[in-house]
CSV table of N, CA and C in Angstrom, one decimal:
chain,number,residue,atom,x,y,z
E,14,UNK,N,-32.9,-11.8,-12.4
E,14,UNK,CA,-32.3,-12.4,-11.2
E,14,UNK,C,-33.3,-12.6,-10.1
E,15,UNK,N,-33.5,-11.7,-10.0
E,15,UNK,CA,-35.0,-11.5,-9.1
E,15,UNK,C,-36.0,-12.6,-9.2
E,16,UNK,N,-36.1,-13.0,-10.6
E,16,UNK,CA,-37.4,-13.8,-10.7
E,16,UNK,C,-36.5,-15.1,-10.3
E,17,UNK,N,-35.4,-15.7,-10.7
E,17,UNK,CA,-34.3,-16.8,-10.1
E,17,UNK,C,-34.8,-16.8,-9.2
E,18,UNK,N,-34.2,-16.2,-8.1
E,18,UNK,CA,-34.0,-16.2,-6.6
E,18,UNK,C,-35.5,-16.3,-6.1
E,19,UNK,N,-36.8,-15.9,-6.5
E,19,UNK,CA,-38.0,-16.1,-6.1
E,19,UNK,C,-38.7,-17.7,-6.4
E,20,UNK,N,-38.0,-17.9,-7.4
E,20,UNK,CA,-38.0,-19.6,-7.8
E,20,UNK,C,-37.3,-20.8,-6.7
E,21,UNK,N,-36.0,-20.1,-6.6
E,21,UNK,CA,-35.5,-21.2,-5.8
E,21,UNK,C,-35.9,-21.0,-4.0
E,22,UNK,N,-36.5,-19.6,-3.9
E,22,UNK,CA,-36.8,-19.3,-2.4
E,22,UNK,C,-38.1,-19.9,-2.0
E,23,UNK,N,-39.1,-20.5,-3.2
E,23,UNK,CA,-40.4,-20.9,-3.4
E,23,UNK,C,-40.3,-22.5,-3.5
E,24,UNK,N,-39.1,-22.9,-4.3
E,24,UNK,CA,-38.8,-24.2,-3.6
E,24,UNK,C,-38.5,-24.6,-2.5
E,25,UNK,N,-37.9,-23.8,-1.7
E,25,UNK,CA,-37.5,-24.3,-0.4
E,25,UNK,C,-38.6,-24.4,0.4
E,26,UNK,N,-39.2,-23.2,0.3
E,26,UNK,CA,-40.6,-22.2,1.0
E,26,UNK,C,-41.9,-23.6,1.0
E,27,UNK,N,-41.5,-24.4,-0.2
E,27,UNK,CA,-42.6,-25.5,-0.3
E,27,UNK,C,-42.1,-26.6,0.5
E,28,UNK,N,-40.2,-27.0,0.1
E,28,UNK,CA,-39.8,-28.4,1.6
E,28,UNK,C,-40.4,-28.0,2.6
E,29,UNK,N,-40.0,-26.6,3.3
E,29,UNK,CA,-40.3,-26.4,4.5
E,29,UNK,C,-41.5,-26.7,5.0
E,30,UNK,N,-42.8,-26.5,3.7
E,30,UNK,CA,-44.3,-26.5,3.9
E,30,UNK,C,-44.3,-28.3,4.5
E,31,UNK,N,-43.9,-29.0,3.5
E,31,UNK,CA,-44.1,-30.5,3.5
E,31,UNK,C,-43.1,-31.1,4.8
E,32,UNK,N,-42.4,-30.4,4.9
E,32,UNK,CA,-41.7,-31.0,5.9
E,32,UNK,C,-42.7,-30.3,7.4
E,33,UNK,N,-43.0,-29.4,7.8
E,33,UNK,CA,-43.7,-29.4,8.5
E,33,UNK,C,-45.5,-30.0,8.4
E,34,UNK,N,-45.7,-30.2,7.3
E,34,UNK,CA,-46.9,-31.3,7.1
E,34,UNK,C,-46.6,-32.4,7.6
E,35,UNK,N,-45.1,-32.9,7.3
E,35,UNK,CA,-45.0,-34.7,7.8
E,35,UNK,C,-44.7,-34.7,9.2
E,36,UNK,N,-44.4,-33.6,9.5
E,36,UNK,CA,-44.2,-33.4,11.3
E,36,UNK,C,-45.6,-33.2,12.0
E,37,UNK,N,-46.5,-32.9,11.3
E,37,UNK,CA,-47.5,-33.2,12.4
E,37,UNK,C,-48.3,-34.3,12.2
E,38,UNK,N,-48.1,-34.8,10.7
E,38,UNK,CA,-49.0,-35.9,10.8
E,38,UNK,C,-48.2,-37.1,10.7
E,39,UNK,N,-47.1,-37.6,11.3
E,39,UNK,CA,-46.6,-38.9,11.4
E,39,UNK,C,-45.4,-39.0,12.4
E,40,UNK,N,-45.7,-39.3,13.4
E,40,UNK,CA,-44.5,-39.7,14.7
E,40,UNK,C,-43.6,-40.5,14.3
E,41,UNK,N,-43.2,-41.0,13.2
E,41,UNK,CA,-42.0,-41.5,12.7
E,41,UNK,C,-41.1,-40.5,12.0
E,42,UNK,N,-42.1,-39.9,11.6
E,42,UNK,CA,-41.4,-38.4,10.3
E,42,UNK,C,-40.7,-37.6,11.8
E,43,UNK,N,-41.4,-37.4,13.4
E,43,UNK,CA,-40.7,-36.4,13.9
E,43,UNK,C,-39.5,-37.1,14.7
E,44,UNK,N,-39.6,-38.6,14.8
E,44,UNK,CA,-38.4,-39.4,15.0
E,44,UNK,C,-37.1,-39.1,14.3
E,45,UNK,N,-37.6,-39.1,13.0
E,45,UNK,CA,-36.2,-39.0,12.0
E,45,UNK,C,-35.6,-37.2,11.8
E,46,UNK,N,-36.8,-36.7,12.2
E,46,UNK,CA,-36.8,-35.4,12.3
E,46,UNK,C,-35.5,-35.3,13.5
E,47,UNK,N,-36.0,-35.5,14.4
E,47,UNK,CA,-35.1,-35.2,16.1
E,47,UNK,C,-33.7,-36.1,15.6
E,48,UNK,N,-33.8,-37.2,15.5
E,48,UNK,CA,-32.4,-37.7,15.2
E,48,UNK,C,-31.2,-37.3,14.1
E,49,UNK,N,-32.3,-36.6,12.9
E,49,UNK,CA,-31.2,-35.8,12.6
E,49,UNK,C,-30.6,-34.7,12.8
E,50,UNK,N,-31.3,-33.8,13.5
E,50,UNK,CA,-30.9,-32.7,14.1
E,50,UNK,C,-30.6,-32.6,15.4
E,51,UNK,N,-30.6,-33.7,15.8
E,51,UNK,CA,-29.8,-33.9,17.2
E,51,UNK,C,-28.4,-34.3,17.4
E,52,UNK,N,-27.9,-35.0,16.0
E,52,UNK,CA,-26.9,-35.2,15.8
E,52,UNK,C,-25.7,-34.4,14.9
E,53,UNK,N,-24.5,-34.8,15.0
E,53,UNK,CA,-23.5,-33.8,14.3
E,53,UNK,C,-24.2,-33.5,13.0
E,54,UNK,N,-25.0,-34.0,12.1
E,54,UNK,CA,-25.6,-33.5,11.2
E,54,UNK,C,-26.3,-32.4,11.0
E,55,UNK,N,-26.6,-32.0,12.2
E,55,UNK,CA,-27.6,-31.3,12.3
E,55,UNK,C,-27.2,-29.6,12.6
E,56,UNK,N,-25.7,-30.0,12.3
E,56,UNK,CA,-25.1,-28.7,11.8
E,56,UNK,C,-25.2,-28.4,10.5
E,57,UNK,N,-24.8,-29.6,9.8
E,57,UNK,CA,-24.4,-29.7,8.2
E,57,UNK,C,-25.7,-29.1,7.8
E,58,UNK,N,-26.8,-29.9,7.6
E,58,UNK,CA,-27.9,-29.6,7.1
E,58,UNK,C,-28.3,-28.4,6.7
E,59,UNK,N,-28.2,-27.4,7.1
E,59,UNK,CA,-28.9,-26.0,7.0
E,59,UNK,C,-27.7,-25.5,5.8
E,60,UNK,N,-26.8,-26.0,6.4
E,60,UNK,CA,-25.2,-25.7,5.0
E,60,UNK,C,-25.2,-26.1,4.2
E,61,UNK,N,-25.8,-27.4,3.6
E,61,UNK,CA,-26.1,-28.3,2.6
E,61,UNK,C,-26.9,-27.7,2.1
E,62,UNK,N,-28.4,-27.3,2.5
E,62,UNK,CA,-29.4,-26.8,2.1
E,62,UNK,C,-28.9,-25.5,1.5
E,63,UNK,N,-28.5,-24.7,2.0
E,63,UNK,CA,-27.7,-23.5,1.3
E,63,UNK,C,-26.7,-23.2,-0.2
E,64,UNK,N,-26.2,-24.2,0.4
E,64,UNK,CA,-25.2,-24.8,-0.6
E,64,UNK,C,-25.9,-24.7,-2.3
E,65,UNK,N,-27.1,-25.9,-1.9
E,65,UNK,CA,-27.9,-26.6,-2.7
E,65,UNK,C,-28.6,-25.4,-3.3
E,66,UNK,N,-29.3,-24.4,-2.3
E,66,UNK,CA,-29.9,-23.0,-2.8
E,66,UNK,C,-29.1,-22.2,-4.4
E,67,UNK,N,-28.0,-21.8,-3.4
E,67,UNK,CA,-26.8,-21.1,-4.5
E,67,UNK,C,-26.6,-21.9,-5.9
E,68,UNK,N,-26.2,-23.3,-5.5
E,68,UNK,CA,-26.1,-24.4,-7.1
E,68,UNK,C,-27.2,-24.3,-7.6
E,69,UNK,N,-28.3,-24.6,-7.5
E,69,UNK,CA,-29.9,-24.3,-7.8
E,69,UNK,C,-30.1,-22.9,-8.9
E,70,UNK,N,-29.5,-22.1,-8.0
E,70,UNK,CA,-29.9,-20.1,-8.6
E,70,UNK,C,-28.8,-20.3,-9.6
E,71,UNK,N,-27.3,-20.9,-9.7
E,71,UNK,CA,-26.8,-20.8,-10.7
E,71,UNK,C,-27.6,-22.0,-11.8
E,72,UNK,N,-27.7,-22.9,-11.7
E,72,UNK,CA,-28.4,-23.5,-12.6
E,72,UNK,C,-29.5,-23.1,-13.2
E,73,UNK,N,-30.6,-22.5,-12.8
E,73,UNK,CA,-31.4,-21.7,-13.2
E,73,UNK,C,-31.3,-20.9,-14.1
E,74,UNK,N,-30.0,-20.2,-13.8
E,74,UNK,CA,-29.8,-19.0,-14.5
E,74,UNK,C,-28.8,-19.7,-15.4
E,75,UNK,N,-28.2,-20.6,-15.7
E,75,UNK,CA,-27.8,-21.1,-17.1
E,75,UNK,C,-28.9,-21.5,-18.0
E,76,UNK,N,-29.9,-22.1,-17.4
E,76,UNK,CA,-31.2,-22.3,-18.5
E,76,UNK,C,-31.9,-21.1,-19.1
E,77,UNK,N,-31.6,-20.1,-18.2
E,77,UNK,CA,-32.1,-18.7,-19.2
E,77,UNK,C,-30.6,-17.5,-19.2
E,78,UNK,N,-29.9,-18.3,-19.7
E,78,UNK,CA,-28.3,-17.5,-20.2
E,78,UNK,C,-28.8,-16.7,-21.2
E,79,UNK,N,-29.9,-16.5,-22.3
E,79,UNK,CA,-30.0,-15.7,-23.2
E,79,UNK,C,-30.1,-14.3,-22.5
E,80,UNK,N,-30.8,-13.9,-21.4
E,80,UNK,CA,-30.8,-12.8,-21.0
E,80,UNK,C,-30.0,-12.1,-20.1
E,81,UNK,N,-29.2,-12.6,-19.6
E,81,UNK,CA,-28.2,-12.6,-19.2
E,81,UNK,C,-26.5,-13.0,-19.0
E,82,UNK,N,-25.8,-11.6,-19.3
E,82,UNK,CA,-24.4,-12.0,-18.9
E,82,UNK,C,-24.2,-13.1,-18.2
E,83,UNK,N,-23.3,-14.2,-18.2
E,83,UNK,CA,-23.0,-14.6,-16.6
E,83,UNK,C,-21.5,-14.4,-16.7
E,84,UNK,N,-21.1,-13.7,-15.5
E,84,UNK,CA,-19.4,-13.1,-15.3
E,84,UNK,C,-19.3,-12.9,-13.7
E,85,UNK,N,-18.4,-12.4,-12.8
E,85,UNK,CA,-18.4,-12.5,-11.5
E,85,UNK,C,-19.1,-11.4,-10.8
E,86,UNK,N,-20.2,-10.6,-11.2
E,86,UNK,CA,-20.6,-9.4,-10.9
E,86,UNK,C,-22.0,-10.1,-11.1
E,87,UNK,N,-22.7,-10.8,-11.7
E,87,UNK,CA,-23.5,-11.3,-12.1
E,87,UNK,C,-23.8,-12.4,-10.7
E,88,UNK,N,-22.6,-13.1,-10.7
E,88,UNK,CA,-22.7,-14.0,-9.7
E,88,UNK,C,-23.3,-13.5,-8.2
E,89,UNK,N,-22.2,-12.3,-8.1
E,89,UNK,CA,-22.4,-11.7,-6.8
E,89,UNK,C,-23.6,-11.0,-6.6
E,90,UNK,N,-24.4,-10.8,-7.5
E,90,UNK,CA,-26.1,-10.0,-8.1
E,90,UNK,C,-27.1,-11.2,-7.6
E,91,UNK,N,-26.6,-12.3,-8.3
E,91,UNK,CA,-27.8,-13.5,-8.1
E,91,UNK,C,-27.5,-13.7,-6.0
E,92,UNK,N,-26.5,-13.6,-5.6
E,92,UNK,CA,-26.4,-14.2,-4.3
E,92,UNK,C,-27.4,-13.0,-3.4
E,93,UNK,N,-27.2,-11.5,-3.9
E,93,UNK,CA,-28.0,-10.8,-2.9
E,93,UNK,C,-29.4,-10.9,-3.1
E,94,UNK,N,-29.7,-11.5,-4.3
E,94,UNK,CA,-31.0,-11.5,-4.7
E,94,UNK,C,-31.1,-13.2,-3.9
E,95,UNK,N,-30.9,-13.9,-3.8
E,95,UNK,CA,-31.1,-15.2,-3.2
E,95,UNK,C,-31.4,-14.7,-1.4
E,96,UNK,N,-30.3,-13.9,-1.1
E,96,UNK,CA,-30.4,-13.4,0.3
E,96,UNK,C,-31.7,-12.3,0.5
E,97,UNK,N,-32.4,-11.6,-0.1
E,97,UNK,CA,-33.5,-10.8,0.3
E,97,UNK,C,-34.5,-11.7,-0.3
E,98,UNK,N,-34.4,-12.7,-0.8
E,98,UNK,CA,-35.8,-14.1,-0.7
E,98,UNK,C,-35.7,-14.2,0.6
E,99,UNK,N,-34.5,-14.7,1.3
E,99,UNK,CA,-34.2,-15.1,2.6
E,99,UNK,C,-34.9,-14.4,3.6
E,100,UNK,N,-34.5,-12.8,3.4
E,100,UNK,CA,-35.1,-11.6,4.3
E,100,UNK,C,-37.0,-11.8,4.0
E,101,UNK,N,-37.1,-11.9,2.9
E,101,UNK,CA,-39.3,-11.5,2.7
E,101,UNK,C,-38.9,-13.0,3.5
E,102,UNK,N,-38.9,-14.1,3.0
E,102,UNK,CA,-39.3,-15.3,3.9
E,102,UNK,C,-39.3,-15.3,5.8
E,103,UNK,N,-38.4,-14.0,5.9
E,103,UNK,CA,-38.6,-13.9,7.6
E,103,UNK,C,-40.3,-13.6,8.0
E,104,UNK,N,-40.7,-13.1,7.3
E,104,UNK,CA,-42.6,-12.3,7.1
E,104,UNK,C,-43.4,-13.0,6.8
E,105,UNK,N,-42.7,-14.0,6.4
E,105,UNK,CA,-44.4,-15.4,6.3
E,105,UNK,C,-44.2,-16.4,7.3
E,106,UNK,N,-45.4,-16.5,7.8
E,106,UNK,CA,-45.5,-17.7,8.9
E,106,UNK,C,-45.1,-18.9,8.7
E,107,UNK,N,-43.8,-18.9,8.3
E,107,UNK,CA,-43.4,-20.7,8.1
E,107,UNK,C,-42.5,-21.0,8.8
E,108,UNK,N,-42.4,-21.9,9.7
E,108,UNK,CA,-41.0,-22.5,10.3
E,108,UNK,C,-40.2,-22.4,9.6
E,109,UNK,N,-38.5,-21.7,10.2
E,109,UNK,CA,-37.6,-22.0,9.2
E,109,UNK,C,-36.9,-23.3,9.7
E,110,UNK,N,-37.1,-24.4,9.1
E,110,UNK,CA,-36.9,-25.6,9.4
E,110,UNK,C,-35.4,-25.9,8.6
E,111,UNK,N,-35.3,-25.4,7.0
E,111,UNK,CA,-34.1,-25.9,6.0
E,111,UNK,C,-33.5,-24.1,5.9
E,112,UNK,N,-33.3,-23.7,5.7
E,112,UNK,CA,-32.8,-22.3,5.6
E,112,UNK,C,-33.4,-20.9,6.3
E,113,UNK,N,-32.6,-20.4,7.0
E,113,UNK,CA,-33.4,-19.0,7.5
E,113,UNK,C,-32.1,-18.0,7.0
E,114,UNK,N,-31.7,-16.9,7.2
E,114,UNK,CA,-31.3,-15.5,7.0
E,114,UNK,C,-30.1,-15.9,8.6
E,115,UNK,N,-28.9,-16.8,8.4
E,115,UNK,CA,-27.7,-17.0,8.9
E,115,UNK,C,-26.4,-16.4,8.0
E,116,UNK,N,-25.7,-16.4,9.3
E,116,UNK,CA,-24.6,-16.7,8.5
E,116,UNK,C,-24.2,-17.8,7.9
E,117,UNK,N,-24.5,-19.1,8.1
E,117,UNK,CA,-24.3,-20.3,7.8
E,117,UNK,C,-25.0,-20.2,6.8
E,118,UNK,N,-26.4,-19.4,6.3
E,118,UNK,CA,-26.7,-19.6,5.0
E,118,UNK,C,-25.8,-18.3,3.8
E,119,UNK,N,-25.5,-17.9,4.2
E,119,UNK,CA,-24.8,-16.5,3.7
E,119,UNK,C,-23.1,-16.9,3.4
E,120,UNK,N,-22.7,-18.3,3.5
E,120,UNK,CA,-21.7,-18.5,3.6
E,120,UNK,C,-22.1,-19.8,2.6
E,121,UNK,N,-22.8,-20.6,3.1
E,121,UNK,CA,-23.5,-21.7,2.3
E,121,UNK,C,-23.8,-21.2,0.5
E,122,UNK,N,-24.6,-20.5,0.5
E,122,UNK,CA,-25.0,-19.8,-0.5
E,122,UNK,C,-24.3,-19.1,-1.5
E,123,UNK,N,-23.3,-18.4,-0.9
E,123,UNK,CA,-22.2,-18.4,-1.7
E,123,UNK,C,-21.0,-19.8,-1.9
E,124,UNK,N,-21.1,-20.3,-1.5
E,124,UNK,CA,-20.0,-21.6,-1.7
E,124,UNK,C,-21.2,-22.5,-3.0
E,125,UNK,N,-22.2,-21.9,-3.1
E,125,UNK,CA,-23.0,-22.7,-4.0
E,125,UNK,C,-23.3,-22.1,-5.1
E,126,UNK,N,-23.0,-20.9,-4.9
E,126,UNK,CA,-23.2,-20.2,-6.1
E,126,UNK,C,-22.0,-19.6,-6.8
E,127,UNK,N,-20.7,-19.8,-6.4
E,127,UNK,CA,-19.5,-19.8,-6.7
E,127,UNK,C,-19.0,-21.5,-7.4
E,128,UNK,N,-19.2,-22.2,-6.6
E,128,UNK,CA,-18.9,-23.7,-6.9
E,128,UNK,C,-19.4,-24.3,-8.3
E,129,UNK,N,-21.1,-24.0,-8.2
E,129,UNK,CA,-21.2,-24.3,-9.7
E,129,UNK,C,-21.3,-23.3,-10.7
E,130,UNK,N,-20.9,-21.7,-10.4
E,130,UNK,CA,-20.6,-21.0,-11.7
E,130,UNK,C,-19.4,-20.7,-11.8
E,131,UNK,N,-18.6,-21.7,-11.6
E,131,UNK,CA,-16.8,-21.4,-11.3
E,131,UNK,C,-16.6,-21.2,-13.0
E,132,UNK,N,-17.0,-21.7,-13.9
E,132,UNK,CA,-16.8,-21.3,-15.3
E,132,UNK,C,-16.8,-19.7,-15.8
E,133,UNK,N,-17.8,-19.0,-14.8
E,133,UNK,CA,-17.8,-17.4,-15.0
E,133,UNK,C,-17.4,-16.8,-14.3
E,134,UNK,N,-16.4,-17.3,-13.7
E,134,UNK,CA,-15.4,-16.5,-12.6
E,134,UNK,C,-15.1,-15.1,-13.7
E,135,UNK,N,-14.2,-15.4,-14.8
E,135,UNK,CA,-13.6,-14.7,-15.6
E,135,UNK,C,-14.3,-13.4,-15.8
């Protein structure tokens, strides 16, 4: 579960990299940058991206179902292990630009990791 959650925290860990690359090198990228986060979107976004995290860690962990149960204890295992990616990511110097250690991602994250493992509710 651990190694999941370090996979999908390392994808983000990379948008965030490239997304602050395109912010310093192109005054169009910080246009579109400000306009969407200046607007009602700019709530959504971080909740989306969360969302996206959680569906992501379940997906993941269907492609290696051999080693793992998946049932609703499992579920709730992968979400704390997605949230202390969240917590080491506070300790590296990266803007949190798409996800930081909210509630909005702690709520996101589960709505994403419940939504697409709704089959192993049981």
């Amino acid at each position: 579960m651990l190694q999941i959650s370090a996979l999908v925290n390392c994808i983000v860990v990379g948008l965030e990299l490239f997304l602050a690359w395109g912010l310093i090198q192109s005054e169009v990228f910080v246009k579109v940058f400000k306009l969407l986060f200046a607007s009602s979107l700019g709530i959504l976004i971080p909740f989306a991206i969360a969302v996206g995290m959680g569906a992501l860690a379940v997906y993941f962990l269907e492609y290696w179902q051999q080693q793992f149960l998946l049932n609703r204890v499992s579920l709730w295992v992968l979400i704390l292990c997605v949230l202390l990616g969240l917590v080491l990511k506070l300790f590296l110097p990266i803007p949190a630009y798409l996800a930081s250690l909210s509630e909005t991602s702690l709520i996101g994250i589960t709505v994403g990791v419940f939504w697409k493992g709704r089959p192993y509710w049981r």
